[in-house]
Coordinates of C-alpha atoms in Angstrom, one line a residue:
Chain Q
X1 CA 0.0 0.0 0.0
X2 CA 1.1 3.7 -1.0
X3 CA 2.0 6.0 1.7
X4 CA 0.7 9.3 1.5
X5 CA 4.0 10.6 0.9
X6 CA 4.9 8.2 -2.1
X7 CA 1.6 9.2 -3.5
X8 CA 2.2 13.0 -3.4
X9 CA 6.0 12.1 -4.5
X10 CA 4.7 10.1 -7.5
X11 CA 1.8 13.2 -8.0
X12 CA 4.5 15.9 -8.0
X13 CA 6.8 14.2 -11.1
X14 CA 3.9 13.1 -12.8
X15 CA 2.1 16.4 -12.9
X16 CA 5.2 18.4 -13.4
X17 CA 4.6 20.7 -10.4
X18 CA 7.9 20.1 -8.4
X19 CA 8.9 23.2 -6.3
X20 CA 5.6 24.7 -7.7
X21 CA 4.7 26.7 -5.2
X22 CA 1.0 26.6 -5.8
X23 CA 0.8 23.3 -5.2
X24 CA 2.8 22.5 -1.4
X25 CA 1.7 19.4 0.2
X26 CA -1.3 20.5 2.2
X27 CA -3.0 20.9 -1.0
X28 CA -1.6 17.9 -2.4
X29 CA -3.1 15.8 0.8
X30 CA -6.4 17.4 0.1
X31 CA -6.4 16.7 -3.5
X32 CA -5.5 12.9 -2.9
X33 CA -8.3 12.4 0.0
X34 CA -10.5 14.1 -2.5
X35 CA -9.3 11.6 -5.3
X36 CA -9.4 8.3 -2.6
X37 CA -13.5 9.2 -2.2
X38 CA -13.6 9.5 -5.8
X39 CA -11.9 6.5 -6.5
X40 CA -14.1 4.6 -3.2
X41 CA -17.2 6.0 -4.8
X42 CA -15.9 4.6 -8.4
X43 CA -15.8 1.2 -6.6
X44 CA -19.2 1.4 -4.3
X45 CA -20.9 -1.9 -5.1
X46 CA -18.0 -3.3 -6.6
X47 CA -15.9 -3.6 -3.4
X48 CA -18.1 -2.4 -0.4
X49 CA -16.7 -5.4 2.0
X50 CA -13.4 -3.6 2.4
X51 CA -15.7 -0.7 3.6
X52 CA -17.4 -2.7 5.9
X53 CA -16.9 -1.4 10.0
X54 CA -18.0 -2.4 13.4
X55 CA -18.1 0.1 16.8
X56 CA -19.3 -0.2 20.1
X57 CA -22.0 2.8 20.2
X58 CA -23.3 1.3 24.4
X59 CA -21.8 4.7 25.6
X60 CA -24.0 6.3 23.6
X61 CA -27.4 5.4 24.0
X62 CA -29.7 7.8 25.5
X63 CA -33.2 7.1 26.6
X64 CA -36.1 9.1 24.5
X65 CA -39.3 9.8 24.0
X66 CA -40.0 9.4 20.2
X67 CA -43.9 10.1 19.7
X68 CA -44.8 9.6 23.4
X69 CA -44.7 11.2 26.6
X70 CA -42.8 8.7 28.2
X71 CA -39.0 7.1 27.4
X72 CA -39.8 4.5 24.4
X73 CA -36.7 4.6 22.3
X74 CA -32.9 4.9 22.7
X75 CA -31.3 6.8 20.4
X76 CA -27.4 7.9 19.8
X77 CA -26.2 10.6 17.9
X78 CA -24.2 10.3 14.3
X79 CA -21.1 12.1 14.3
X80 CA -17.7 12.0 15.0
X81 CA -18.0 9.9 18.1
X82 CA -19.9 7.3 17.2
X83 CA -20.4 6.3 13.1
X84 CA -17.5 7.5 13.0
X85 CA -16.5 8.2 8.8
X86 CA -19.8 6.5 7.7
X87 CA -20.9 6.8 4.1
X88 CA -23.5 9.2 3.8
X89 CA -25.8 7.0 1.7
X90 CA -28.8 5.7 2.9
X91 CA -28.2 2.1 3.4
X92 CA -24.8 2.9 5.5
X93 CA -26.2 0.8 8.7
X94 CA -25.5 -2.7 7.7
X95 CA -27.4 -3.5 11.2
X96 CA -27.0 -3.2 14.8
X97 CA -26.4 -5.6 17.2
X98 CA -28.0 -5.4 20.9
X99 CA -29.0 -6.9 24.2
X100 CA -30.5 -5.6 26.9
X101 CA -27.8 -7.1 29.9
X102 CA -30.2 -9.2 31.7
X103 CA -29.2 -12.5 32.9
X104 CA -28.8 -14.6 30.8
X105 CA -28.7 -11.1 27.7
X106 CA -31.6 -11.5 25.1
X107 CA -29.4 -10.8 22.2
X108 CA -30.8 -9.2 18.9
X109 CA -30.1 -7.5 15.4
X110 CA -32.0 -4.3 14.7
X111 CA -32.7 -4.0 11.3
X112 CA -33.6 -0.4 9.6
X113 CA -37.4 0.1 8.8
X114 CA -39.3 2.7 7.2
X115 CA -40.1 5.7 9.5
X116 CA -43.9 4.6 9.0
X117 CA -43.1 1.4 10.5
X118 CA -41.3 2.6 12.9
X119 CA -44.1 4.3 14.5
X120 CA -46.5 1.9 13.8
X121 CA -44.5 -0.6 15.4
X122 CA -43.8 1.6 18.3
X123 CA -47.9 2.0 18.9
X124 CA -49.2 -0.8 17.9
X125 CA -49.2 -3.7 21.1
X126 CA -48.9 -6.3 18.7
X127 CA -46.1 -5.1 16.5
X128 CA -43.8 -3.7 19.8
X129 CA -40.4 -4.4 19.2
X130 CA -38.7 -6.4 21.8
X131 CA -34.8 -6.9 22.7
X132 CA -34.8 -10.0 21.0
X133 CA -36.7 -8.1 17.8
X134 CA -35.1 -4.3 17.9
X135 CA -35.9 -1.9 15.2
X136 CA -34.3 1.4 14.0
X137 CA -34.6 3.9 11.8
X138 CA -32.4 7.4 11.6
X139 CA -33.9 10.3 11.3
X140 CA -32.4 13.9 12.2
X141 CA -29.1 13.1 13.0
X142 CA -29.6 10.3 15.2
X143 CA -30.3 6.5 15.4
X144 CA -33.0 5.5 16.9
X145 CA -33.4 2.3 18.8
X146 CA -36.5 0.6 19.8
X147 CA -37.2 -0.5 22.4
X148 CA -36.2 1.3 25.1
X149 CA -34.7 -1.7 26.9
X150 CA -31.5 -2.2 24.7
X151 CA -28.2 -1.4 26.8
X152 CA -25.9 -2.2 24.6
X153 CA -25.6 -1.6 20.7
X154 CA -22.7 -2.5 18.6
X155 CA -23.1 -1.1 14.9
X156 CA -21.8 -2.3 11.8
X157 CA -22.0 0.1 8.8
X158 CA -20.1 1.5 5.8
X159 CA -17.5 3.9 6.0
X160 CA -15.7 6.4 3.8
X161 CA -12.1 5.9 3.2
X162 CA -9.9 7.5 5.9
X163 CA -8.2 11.3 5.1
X164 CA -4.6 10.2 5.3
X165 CA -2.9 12.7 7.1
X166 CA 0.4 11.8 7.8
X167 CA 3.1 11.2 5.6
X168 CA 3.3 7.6 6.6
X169 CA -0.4 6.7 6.7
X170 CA -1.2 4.3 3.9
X171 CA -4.2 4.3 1.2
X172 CA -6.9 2.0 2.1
X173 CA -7.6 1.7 -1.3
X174 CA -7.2 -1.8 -2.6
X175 CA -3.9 -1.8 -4.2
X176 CA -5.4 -2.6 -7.7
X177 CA -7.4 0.6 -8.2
X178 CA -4.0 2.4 -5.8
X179 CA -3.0 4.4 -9.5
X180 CA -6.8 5.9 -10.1
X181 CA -6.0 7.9 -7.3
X182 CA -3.2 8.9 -8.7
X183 CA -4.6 9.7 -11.8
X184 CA -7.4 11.9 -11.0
X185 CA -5.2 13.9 -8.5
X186 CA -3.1 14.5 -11.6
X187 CA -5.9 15.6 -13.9
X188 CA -7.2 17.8 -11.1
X189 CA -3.7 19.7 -10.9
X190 CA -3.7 19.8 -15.3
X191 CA -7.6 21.2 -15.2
X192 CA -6.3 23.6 -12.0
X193 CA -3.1 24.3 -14.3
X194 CA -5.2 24.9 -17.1
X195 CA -3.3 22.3 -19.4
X196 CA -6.9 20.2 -20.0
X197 CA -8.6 21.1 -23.2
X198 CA -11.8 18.7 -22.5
X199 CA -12.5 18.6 -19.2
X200 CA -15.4 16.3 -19.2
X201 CA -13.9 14.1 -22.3
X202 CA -10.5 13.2 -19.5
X203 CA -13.1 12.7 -16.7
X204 CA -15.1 10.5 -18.7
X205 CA -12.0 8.5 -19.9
X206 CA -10.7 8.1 -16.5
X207 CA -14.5 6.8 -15.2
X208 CA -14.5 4.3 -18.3
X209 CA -10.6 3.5 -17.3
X210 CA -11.4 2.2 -13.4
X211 CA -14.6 0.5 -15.1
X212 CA -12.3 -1.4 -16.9
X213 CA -10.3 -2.2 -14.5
X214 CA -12.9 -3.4 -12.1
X215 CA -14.1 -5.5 -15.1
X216 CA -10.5 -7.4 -15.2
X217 CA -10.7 -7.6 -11.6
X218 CA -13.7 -9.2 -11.2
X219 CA -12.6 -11.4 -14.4
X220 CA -9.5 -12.2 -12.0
X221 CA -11.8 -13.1 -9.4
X222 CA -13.9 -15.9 -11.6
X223 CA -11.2 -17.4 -12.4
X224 CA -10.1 -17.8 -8.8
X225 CA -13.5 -19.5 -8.1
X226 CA -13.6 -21.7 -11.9
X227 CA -9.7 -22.9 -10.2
X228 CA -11.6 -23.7 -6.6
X229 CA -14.4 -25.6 -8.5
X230 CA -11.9 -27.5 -10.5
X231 CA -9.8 -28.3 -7.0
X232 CA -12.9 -29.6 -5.5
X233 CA -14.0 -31.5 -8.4
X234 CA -11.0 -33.2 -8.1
X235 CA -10.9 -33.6 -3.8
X236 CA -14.5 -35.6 -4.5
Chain K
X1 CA 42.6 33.1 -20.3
X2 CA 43.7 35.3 -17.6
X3 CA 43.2 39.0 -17.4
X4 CA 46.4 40.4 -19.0
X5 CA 46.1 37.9 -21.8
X6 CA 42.4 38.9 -22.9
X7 CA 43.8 42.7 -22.6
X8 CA 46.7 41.6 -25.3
X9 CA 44.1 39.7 -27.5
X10 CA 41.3 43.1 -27.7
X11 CA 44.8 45.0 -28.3
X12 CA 45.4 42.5 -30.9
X13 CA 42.4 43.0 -32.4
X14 CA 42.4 47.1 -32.3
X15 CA 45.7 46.9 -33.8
X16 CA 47.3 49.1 -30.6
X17 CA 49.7 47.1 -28.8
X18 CA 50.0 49.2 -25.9
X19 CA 47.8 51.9 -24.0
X20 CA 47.2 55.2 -26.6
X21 CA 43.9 55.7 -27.6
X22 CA 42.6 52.8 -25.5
X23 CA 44.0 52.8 -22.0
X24 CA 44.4 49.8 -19.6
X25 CA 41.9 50.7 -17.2
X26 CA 39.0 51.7 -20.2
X27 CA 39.7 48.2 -22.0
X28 CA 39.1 46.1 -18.4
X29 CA 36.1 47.9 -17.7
X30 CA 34.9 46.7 -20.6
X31 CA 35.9 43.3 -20.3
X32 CA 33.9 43.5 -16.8
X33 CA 30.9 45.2 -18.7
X34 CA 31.5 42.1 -21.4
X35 CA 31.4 39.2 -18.4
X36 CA 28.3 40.5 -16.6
X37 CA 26.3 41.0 -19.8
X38 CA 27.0 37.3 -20.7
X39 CA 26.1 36.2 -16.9
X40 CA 22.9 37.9 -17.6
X41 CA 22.2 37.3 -21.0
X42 CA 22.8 33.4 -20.1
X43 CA 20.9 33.5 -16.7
X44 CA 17.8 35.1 -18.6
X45 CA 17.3 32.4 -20.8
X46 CA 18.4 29.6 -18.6
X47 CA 15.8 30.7 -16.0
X48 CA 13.0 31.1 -19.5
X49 CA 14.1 27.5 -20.2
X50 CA 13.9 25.7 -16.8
X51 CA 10.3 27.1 -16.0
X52 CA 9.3 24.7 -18.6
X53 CA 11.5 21.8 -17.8
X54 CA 14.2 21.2 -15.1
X55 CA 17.5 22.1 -16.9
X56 CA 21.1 21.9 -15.1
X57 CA 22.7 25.5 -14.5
X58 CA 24.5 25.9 -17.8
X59 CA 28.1 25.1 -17.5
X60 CA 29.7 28.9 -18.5
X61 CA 27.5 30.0 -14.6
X62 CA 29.4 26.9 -12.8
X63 CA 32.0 28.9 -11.1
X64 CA 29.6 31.6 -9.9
X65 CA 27.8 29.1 -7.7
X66 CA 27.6 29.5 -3.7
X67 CA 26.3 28.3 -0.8
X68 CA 25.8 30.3 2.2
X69 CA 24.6 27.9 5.3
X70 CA 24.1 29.3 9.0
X71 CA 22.4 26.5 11.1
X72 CA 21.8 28.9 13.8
X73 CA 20.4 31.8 12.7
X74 CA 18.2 34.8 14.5
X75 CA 15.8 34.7 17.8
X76 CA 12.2 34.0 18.0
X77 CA 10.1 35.9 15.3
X78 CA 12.9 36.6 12.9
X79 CA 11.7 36.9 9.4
X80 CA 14.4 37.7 7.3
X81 CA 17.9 37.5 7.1
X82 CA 20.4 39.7 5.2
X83 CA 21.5 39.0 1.6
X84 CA 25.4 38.3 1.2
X85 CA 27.2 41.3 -0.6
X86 CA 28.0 38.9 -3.8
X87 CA 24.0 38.3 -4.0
X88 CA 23.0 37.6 -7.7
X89 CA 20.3 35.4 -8.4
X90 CA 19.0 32.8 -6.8
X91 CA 19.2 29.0 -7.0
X92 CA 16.9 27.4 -3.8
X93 CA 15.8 28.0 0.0
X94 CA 16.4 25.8 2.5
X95 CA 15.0 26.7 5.6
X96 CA 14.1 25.5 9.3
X97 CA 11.9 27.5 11.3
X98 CA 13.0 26.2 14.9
X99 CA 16.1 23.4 14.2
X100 CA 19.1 22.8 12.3
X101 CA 17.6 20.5 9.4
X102 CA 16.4 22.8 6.6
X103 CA 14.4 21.5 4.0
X104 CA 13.6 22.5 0.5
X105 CA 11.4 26.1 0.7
X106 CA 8.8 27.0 -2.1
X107 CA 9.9 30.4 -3.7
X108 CA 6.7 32.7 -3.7
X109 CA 7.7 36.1 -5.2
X110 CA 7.0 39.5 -4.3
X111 CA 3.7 40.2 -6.3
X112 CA 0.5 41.9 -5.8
X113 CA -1.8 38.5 -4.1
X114 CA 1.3 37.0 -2.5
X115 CA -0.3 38.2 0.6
X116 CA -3.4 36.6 -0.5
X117 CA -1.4 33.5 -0.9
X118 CA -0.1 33.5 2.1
X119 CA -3.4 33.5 4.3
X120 CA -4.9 30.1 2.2
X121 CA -5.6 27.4 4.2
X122 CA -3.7 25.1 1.5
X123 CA -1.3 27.7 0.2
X124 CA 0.3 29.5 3.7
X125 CA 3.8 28.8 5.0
X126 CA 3.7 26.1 7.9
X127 CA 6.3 23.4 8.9
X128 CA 5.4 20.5 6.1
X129 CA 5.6 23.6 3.9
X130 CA 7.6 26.6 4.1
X131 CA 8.0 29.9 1.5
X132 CA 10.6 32.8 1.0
X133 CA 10.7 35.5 -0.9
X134 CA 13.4 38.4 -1.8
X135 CA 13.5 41.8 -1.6
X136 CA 16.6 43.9 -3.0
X137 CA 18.6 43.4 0.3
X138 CA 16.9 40.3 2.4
X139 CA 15.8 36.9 1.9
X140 CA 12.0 36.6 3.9
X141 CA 10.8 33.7 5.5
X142 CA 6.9 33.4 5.6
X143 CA 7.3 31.2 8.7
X144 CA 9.3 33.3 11.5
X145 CA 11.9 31.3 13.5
X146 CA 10.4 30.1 17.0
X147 CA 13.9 29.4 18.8
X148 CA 17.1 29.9 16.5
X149 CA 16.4 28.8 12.4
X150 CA 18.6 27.7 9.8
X151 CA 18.9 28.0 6.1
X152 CA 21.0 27.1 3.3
X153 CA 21.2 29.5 0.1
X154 CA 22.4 28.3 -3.3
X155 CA 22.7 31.2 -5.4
X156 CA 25.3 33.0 -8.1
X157 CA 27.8 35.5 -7.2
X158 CA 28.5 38.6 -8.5
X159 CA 31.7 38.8 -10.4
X160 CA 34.7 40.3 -9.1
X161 CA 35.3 43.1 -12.2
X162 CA 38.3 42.2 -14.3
X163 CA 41.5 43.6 -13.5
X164 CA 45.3 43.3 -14.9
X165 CA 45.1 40.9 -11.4
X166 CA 41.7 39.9 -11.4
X167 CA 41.3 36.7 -13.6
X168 CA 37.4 36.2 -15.3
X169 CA 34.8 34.5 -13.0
X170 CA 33.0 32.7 -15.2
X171 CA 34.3 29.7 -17.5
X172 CA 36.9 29.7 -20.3
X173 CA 33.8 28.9 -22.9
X174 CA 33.3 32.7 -22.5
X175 CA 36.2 34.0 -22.9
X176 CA 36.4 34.6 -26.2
X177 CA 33.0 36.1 -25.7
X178 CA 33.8 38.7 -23.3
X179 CA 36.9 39.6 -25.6
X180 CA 34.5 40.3 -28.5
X181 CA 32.1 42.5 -26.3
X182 CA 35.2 44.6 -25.0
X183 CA 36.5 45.1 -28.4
X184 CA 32.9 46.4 -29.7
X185 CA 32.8 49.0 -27.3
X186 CA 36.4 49.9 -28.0
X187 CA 35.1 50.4 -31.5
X188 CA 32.0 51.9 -30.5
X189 CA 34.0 54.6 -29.3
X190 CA 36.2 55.1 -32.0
X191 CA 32.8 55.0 -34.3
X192 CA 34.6 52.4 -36.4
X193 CA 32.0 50.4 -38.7
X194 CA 33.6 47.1 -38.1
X195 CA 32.1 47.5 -34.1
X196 CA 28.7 45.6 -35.6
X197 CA 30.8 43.2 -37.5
X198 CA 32.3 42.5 -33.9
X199 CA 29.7 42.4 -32.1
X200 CA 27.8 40.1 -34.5
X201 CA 31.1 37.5 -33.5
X202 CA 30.3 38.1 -29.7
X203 CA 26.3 37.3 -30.4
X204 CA 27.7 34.0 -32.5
X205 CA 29.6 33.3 -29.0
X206 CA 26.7 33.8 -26.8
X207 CA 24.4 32.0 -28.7
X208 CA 26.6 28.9 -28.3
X209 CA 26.7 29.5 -24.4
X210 CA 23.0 29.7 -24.0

């Protein structure tokens, strides 16, 4: 895996910029964090189990009141404490797991529901969620968790790719699709330099250039699995 | 060539072997005048060239070049730091702001949004990144020094004029340059109309220094 400083190294010859003094490495780092969710967002779907994260969020569950006058809900804030770098798309929450620490725990896995449900659930007796059958939905900010007897939460969602900040963080980019950052941070600097005649023409190359790259990747990857078939065909 | 021989060759050349209408003294001089206007000529269009692509200084400048390091350098909130007397131009910065370990400074010129520059979020002059800037008797540091600083300064020097003692600065691939410039302005003054044809020989020179 690149460092951030071999990155910005490799940036600087390849974009012609060295001793440029309109382009120091602050705004190098920012360009190639800026290239890293380009290049993540490139790959969403493709290879979203390398964004996959887990985190305690126990410490932040607060009792509330969520269309009633009484506590009914737990919910947690999303932020930099806990969700810490999730993707902002919709589906981010893979799903929560919970228990309420009685003895022996009822264990469960909240799933996201529509708001509708959510509130349904919450009034109608026979729908109530239980600790053994949590619910959540997130709505202003915050996750909420029903029902209000869940103590402890672990969540598992999608995040972005971490800013590298230091000069010896690494990419978390997988190493194939490493040069696309690169690349974009390069054509960035040309369009910032002006030396780009058709913007949208070197975007849209690049876009069709990680496509095709995925495409060889994933062609790698069936015939990984057409070797494992062979090798059990032949174990039997 | 040495001084007294480049004074024989323009004497050669004017046809006076000894001082009479030309004297000594008017002939160095000119010589001088001859060596700075190739340094300059040469430095313009190397520093044209190697804003486009990262070219070597050329060879004739070699001798010129000097480093100046002071690894201790200044108190807290020192910006600036005195030019040496043989200043020219300038090669590259290195500079610490609060140790002795300089490292490689952007040059930001004097101009009218420097300041703007300077303020940026991305584009201001911090430890990871530092900038300097001349004026006509200091080199600037954007980033004061917190604690002592150090720099190191690669630049050319001024030539020492040419005298019957004082040998040329710069390489022997000017010589017969700078002997060619000091005999057109020898001419020049004795409005002879072989000056041009002279000085056509000293642009022929030039043009194979640059």
């Amino acid at each position: 895996m690149a460092t951030l400083l071999e990155l910005r190294d490799e940036i600087i010859l390849s974009a012609g910029i060295k001793g440029n003094p309109d382009f120091p490495p602050t705004l190098l780092n920012r360009k190639i964090n800026h290239a890293q969710r380009y290049v993540q967002t490139e790959l969403n779907g493709l290879g979203m189990k390398k964004w996959e994260t887990s985190q305690s969020i126990t410490a932040g569950l607060t009792a509330a009141a969520y269309n009633s006058s009484s506590n009914n809900v737990k919910k947690v804030a999303v932020g930099q404490t806990y969700f810490l770098n999730m993707l902002e798309s919709p589906k981010s929450i893979i799903h929560i797991e919970t228990n309420d620490s009685s003895d022996p725990p009822n264990y469960g896995i909240a799933r996201e529901v529509p708001i509708q449900n959510f509130e349904e659930s919450l009034a109608n007796t026979y729908l109530v969620p239980t600790t053994k059958k949590p619910i959540f939905i997130r709505l202003s900010g915050y996750v909420w968790l029903a029902p209000v007897g869940i103590t402890v939460a672990t969540a598992h969602y999608y995040k972005a790719v971490a800013d590298l900040s230091t000069d010896a963080s690494s990419t978390e980019i997988p190493i194939e699709f490493e040069d696309f950052i690169i690349k974009k941070t390069v054509l960035e600097i040309k369009i910032m330099k002006g030396e780009v005649q058709d913007v949208q023409l070197k975007q849209a190359e690049l876009d069709k250039e990680i496509q095709s790259s995925y495409e060889k990747f994933l062609g790698k990857m069936q015939e990984i699995q057409r070797v494992d078939i062979t090798n059990k065909g032949k174990l039997s | 060539m040495t001084a007294p021989e480049m004074l024989a060759r323009c004497r050669t050349i004017l046809d006076e072997s000894s001082a009479g209408y030309w004297t000594d003294a008017e002939i160095y001089s000119a010589l001088s005048d001859g060596q700075n206007a190739i340094i300059n000529a040469v430095w313009s269009a190397w520093d044209k060239k190697t804003q486009i692509a990262e070219i070597e200084v050329p060879v004739v400048l070699r001798p010129l070049q000097t480093v100046v390091v002071n690894l201790a350098f200044g108190t807290t909130g020192t910006t600036s730091v005195a030019l040496p007397a043989d200043f020219a131009y300038d090669l590259h910065v290195e500079y610490d702001d609060n140790a002795d370990a300089p490292i490689a400074s952007f040059k930001r010129g004097e101009s009218k949004n420097r300041k703007f520059s300077s303020e940026n979020t991305y584009l201001h002059s911090t430890q990871a990144q530092y900038y300097h800037y001349f004026d006509g008797a200091n080199l600037n540091f954007e980033t004061a020094i917190s604690g002592t600083g150090a720099y190191r300064l690669t630049y050319l020097k001024k030539p020492t004029d040419i005298a019957s003692g004082v040998a040329p600065a710069i390489g022997f691939e000017a010589h017969k340059a700078i002997v060619y410039y000091a005999v057109t302005m020898m001419l020049f003054k004795d409005k002879s109309p072989d000056a041009m044809n002279i000085f056509q020989m000293y642009i022929n020179e030039l043009k194979d220094l640059i």
